[in-house]
PDB file of C-alpha atoms in Angstrom:
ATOM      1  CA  UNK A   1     111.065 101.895 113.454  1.00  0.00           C
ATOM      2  CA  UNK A   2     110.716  97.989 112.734  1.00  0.00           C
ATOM      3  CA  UNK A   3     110.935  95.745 115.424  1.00  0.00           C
ATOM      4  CA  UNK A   4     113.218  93.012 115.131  1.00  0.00           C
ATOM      5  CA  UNK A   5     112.697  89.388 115.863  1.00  0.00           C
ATOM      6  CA  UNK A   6     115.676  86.700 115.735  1.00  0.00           C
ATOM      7  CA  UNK A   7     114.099  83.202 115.575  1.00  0.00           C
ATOM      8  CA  UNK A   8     117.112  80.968 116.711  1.00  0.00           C
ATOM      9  CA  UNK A   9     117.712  77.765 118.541  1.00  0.00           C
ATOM     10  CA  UNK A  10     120.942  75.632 117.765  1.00  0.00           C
ATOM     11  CA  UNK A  11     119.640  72.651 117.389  1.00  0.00           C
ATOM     12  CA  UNK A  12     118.161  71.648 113.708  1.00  0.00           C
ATOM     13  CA  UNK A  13     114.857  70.469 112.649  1.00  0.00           C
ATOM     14  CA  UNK A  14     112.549  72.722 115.122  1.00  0.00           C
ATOM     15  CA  UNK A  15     110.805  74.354 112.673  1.00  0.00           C
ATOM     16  CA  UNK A  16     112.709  77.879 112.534  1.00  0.00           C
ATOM     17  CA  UNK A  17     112.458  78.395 108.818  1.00  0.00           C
ATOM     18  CA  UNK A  18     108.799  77.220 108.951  1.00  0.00           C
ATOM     19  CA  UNK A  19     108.216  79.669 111.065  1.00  0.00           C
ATOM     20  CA  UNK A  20     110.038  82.465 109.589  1.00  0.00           C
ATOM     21  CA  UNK A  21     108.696  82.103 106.485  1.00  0.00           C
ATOM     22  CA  UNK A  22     104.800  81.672 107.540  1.00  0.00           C
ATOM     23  CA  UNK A  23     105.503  83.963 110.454  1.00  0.00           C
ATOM     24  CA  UNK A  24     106.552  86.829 108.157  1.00  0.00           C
ATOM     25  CA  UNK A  25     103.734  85.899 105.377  1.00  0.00           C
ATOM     26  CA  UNK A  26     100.835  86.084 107.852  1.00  0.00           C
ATOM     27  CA  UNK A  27     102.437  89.551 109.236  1.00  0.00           C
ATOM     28  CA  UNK A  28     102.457  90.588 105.752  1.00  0.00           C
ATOM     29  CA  UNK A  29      98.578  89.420 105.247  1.00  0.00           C
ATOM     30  CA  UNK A  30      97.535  91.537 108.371  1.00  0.00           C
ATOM     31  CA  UNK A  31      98.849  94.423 106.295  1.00  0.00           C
ATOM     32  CA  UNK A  32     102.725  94.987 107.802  1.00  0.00           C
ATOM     33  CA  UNK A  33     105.409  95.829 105.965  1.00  0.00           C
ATOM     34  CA  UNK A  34     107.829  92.711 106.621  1.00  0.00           C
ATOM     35  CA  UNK A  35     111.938  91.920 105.828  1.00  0.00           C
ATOM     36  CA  UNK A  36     112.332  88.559 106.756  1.00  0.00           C
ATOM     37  CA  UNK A  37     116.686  88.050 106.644  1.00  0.00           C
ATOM     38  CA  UNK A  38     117.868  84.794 105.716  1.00  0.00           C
ATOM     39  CA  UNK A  39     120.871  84.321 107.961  1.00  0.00           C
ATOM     40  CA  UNK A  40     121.246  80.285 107.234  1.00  0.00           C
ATOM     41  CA  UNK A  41     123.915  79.528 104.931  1.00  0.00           C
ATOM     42  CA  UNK A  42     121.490  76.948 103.706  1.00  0.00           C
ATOM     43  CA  UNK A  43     119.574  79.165 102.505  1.00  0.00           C
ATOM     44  CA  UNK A  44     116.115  77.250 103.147  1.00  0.00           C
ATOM     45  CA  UNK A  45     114.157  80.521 104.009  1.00  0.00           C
ATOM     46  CA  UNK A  46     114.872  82.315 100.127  1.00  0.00           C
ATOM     47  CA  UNK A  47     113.932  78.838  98.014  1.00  0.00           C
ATOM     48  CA  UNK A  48     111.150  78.862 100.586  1.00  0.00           C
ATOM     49  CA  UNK A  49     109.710  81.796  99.537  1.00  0.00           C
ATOM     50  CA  UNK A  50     110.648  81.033  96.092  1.00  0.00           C
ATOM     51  CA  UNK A  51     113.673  82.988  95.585  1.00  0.00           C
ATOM     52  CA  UNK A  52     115.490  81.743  92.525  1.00  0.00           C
ATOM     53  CA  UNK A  53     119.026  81.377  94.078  1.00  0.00           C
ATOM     54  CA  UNK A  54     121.051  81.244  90.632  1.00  0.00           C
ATOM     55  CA  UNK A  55     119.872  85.182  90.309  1.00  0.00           C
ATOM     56  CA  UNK A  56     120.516  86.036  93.150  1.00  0.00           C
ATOM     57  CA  UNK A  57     123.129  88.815  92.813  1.00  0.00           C
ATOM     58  CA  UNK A  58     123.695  90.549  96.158  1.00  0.00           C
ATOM     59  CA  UNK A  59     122.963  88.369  98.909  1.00  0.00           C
ATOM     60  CA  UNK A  60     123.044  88.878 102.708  1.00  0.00           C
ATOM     61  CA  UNK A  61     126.424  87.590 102.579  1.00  0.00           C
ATOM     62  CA  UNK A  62     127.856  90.636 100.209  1.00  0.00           C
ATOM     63  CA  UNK A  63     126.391  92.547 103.159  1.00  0.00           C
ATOM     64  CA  UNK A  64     128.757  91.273 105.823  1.00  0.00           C
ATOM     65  CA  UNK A  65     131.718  90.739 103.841  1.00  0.00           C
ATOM     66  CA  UNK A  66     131.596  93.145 100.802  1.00  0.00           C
ATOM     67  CA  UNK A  67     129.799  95.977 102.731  1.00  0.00           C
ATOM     68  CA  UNK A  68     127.392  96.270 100.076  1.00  0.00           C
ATOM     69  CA  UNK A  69     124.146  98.470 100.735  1.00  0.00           C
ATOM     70  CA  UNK A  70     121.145  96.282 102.200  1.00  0.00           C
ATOM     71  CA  UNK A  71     119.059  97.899  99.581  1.00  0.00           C
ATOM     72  CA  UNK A  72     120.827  96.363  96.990  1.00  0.00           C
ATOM     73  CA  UNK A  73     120.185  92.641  98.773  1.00  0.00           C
ATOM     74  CA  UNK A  74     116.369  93.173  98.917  1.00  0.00           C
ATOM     75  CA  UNK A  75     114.094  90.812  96.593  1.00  0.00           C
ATOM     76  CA  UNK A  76     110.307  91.034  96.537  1.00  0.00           C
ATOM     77  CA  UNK A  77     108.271  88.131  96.796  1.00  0.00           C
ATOM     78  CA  UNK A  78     104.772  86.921  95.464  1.00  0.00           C
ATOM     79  CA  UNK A  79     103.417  88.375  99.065  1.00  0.00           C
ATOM     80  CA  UNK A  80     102.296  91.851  98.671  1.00  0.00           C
ATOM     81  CA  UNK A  81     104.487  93.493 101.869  1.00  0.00           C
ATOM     82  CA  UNK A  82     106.469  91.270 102.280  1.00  0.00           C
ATOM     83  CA  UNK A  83     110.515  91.231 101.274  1.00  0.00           C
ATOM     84  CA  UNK A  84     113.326  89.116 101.340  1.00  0.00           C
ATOM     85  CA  UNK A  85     117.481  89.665 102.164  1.00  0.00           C
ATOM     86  CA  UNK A  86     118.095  86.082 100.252  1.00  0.00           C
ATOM     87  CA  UNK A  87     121.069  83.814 102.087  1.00  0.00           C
ATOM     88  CA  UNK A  88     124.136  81.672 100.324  1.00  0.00           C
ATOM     89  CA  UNK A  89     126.138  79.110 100.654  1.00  0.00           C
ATOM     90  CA  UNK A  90     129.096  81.645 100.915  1.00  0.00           C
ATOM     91  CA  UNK A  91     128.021  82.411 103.976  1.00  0.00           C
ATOM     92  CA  UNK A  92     129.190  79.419 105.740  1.00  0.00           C
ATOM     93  CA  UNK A  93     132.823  81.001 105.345  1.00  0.00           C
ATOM     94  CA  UNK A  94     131.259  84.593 106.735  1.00  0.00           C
ATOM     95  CA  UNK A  95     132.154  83.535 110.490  1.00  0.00           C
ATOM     96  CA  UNK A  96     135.754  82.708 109.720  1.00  0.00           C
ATOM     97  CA  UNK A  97     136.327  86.289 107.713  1.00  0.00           C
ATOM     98  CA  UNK A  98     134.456  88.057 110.358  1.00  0.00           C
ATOM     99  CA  UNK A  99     136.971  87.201 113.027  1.00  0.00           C
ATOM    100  CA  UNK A 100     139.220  89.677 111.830  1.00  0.00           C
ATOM    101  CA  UNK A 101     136.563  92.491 111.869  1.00  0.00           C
ATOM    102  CA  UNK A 102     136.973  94.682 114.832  1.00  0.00           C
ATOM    103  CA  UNK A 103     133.062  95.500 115.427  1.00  0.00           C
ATOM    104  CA  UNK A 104     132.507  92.077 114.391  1.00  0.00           C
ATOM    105  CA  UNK A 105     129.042  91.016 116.635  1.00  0.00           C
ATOM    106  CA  UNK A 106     127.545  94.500 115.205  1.00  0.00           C
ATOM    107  CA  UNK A 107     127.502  94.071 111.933  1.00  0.00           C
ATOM    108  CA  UNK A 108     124.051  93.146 111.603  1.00  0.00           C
ATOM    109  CA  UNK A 109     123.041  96.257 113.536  1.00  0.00           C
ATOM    110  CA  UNK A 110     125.010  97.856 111.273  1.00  0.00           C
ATOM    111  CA  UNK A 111     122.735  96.848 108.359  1.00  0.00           C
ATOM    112  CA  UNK A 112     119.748  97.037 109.890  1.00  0.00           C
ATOM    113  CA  UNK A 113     119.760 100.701 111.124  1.00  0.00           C
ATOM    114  CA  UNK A 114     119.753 101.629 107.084  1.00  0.00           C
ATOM    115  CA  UNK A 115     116.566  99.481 106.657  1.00  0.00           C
ATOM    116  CA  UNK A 116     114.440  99.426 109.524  1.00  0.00           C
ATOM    117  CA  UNK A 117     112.793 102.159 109.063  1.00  0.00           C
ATOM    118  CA  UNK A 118     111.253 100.730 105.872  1.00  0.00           C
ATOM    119  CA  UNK A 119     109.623  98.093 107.789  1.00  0.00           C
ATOM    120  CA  UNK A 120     107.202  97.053 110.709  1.00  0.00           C
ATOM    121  CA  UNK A 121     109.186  93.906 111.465  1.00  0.00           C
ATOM    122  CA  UNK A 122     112.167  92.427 110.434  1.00  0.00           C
ATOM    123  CA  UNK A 123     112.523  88.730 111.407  1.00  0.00           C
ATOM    124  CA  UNK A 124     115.632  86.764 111.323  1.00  0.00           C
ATOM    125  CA  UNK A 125     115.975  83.275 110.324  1.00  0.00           C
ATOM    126  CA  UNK A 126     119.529  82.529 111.989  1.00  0.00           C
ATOM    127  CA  UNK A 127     121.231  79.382 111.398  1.00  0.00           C
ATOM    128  CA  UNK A 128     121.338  76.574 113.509  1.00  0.00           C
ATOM    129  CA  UNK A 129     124.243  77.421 116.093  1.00  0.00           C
ATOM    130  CA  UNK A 130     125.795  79.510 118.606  1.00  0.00           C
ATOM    131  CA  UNK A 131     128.285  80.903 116.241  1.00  0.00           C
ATOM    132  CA  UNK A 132     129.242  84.899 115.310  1.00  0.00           C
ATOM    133  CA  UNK A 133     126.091  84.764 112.872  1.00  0.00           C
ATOM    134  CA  UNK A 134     123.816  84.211 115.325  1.00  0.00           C
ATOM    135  CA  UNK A 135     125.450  86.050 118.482  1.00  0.00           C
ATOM    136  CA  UNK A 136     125.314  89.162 115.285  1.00  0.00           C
ATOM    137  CA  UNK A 137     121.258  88.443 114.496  1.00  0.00           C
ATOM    138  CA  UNK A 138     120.282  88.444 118.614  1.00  0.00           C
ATOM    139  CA  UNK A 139     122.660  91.501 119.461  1.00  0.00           C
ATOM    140  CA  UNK A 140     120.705  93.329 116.391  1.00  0.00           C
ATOM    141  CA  UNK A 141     117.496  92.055 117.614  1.00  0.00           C
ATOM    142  CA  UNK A 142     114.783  93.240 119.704  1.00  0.00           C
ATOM    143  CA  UNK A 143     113.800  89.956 120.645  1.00  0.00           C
ATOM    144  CA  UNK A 144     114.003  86.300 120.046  1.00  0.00           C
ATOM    145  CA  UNK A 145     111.546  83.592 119.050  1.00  0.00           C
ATOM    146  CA  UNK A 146     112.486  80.114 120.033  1.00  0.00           C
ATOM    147  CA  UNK A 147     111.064  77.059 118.313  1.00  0.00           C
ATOM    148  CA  UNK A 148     110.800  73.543 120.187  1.00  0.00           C
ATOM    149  CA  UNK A 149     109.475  70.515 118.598  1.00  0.00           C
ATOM    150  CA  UNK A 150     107.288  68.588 120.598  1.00  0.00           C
ATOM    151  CA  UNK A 151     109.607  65.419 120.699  1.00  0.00           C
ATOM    152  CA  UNK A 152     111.632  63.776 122.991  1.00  0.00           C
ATOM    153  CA  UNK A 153     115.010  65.493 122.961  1.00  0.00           C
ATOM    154  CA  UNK A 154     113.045  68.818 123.017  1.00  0.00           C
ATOM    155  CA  UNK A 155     114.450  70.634 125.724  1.00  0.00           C
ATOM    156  CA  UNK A 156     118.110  69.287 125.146  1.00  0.00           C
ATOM    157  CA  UNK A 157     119.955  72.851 124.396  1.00  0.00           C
ATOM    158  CA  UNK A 158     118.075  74.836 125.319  1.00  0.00           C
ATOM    159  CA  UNK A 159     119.767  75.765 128.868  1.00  0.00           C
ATOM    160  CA  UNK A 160     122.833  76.732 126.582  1.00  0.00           C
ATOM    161  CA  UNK A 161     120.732  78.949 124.103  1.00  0.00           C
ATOM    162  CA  UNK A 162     119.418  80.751 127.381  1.00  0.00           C
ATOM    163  CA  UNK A 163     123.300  81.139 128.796  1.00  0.00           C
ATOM    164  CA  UNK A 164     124.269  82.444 125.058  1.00  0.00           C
ATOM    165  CA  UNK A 165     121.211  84.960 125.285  1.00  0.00           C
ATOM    166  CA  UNK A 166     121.948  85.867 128.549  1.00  0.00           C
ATOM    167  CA  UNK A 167     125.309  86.815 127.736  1.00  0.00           C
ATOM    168  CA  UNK A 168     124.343  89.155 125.075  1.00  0.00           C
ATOM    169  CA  UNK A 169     122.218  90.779 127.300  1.00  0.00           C
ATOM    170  CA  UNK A 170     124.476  91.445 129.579  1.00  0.00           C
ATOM    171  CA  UNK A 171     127.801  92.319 127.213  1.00  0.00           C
ATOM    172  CA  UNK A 172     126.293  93.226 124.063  1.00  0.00           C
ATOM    173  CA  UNK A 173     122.379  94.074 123.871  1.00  0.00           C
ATOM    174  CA  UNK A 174     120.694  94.808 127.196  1.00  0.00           C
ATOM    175  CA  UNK A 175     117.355  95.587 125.593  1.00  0.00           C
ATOM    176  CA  UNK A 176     117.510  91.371 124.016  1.00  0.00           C
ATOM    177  CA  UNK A 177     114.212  90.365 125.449  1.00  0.00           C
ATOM    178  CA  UNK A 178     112.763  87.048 124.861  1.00  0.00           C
ATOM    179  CA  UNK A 179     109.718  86.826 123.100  1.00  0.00           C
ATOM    180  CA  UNK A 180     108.259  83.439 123.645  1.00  0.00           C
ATOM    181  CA  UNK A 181     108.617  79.648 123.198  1.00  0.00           C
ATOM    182  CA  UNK A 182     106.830  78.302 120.318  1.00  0.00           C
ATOM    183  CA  UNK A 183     106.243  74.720 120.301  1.00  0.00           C
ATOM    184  CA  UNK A 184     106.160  73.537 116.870  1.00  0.00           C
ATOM    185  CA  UNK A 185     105.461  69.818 115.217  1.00  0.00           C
ATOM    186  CA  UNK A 186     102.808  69.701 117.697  1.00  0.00           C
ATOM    187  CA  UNK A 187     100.196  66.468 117.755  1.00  0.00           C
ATOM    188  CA  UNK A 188      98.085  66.996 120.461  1.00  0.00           C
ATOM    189  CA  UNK A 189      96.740  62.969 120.277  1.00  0.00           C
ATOM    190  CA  UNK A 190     100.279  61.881 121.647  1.00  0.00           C
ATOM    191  CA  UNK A 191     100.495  62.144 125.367  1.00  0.00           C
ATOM    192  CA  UNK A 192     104.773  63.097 124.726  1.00  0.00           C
ATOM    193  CA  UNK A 193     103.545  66.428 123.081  1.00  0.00           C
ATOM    194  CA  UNK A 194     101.433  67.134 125.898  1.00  0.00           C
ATOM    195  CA  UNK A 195     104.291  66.543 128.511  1.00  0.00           C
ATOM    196  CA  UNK A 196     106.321  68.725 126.832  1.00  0.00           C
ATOM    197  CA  UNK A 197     103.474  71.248 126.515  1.00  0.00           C
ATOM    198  CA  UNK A 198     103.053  71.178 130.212  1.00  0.00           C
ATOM    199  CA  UNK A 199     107.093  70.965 131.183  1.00  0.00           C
ATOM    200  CA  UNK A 200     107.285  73.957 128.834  1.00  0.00           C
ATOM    201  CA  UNK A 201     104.642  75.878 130.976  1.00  0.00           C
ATOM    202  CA  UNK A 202     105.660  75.320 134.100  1.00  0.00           C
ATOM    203  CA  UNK A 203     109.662  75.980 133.503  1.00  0.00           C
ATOM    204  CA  UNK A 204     109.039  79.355 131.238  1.00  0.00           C
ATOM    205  CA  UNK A 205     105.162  79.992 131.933  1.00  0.00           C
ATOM    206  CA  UNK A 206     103.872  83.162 130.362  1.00  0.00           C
ATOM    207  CA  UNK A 207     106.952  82.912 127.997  1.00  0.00           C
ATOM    208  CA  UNK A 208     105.748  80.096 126.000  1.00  0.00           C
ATOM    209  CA  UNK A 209     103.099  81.137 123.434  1.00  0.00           C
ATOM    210  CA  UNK A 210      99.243  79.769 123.489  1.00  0.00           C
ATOM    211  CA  UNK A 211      99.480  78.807 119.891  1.00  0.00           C
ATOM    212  CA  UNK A 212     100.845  75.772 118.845  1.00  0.00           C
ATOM    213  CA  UNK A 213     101.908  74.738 115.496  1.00  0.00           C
ATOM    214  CA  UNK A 214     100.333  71.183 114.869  1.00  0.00           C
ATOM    215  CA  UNK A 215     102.042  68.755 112.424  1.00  0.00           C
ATOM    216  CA  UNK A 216     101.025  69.342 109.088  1.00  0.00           C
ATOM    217  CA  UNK A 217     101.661  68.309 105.463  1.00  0.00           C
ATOM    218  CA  UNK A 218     100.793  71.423 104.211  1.00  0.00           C
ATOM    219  CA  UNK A 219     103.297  73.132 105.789  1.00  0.00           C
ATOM    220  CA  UNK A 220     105.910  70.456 104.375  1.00  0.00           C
ATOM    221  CA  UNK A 221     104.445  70.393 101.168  1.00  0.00           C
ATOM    222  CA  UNK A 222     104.717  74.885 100.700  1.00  0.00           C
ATOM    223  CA  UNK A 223     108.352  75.343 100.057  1.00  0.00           C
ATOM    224  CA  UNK A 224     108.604  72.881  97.659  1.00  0.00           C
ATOM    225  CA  UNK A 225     106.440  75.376  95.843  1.00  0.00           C
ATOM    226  CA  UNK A 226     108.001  78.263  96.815  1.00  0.00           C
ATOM    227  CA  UNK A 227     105.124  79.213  98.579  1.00  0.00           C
ATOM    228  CA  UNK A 228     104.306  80.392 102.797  1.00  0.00           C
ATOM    229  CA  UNK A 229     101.429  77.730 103.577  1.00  0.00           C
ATOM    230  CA  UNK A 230      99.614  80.578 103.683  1.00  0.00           C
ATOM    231  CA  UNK A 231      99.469  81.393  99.788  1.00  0.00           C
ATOM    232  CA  UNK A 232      99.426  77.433  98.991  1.00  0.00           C
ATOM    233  CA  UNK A 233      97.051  76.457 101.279  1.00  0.00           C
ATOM    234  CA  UNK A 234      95.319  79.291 103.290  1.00  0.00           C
ATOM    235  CA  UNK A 235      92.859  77.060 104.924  1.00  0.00           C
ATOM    236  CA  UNK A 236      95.351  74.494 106.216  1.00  0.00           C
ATOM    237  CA  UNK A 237      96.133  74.003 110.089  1.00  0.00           C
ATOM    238  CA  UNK A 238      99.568  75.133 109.644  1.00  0.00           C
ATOM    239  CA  UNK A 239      98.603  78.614 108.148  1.00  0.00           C
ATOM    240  CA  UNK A 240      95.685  78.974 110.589  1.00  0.00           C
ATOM    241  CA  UNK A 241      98.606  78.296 113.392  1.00  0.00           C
ATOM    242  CA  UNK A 242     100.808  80.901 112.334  1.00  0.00           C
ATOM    243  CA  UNK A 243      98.028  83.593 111.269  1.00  0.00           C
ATOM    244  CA  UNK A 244      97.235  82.798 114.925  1.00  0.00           C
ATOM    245  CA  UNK A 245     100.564  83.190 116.194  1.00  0.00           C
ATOM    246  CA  UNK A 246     101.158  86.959 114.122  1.00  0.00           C
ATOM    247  CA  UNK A 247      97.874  87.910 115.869  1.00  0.00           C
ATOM    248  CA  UNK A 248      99.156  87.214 119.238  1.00  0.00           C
ATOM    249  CA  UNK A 249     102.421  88.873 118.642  1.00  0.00           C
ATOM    250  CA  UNK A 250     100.838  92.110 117.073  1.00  0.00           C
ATOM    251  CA  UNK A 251      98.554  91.836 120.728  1.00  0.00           C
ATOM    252  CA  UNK A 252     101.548  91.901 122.526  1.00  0.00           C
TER     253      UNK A 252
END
């Protein structure tokens, strides 16, 4: 059975669908089988991995709504092992039509149960907020990765994200554990990314991963391609960091 990993934080720009995407790539080089589930209605994670969106037939909204069969909403992509559940823009509405579903925060689960056996991991890329979509992804979920950029408003949310997970825990997944902390955007020349670093440490400790993920332009540059940094630039910081960072996680 696949574990699954929800990479969430509300707050935008952290670098949650960098990490998805590489995350899921390097798992996929170390030979897993990987579903990575695009959950943002902006749909950053399937043009990332260079899923042409105008084709896309059965997305993960036709899932939720339409109670279509996951196996109809799985593309391949250029990485051997690894597939994609592609998002759209449709599913910005999802939340709104889901409020009249009675199991409406298990959906996900729902979905998942018919796939994840098919897969070592299953990460997904939720969107970023608190809302039904993401309260679904975290009460399917195993576990949660949470990206923080090393900048100044860093830890602004987070106490709320923690409340929201706790809750699930408690009401709706009590197995929700929390993977780690992964600081992201990461320059370790300015002395504000090495506060943060440090404030990190000593509120969460052993929760916060080792490996950083240092500002790079390769890791910009890759989705323009369609690409994980890893297949446009394998020797680049940024797919070093997150080879790194699948390495720890299969350790763990």
């Amino acid at each position: 059975m696949g574990k699954i990993i929800a990479l969430a934080n509300q707050k935008g720009g952290v670098g949650k669908t960098t990490t998805a995407i590489n995350l899921a790539a390097s798992l996929a080089t170390l030979e897993k089988k990987v579903l990575l589930v695009d959950a943002d209605p902006q749909a950053n994670s399937s043009s990332g991995v260079g899923v042409n969106m105008e084709e896309v037939e059965c997305s993960l909204y036709e899932c939720i709504i339409g109670d279509a069969d996951p196996h109809e909403a799985i593309y391949t992509t250029d990485i051997e092992n690894m597939d994609i559940i592609p998002s759209h823009i449709d599913l910005a509405a999802a939340e709104v039509e889901m409020m009249n579903l009675s199991n409406r925060e298990y959906i996900l689960k729902g979905l998942f149960k018919k796939v994840e056996q098919e897969y070592d991991f299953i990460l997904i890329d939720c969107p970023p907020s608190l809302g039904l979509i993401t309260v679904n992804a975290l009460t399917a979920s195993h576990s949660v990765i949470i990206p923080v950029q090393c900048e100044y408003f860093a830890l602004e949310g987070i106490s709320k994200l923690l409340n929201t997970i706790r809750l699930i825990k408690k009401k709706l997944n009590p197995e929700l554990q929390i993977e780690g902390f992964l600081l992201t955007m990461y320059d370790g020349r300015l002395r504000l990314a090495n506060q943060i670093y440090d404030e990190m440490k000593r509120h969460f400790q052993e929760l916060v991963f080792k490996t950083v993920i240092q500002r790079n332009v390769k890791l910009s540059e890759a989705p323009s391609h369609g690409l994980p940094a890893i297949l446009y630039d394998a020797e680049s910081k940024g797919a070093l960091n997150y080879l790194k960072l699948a390495k720890d996680i299969l350790k763990k």
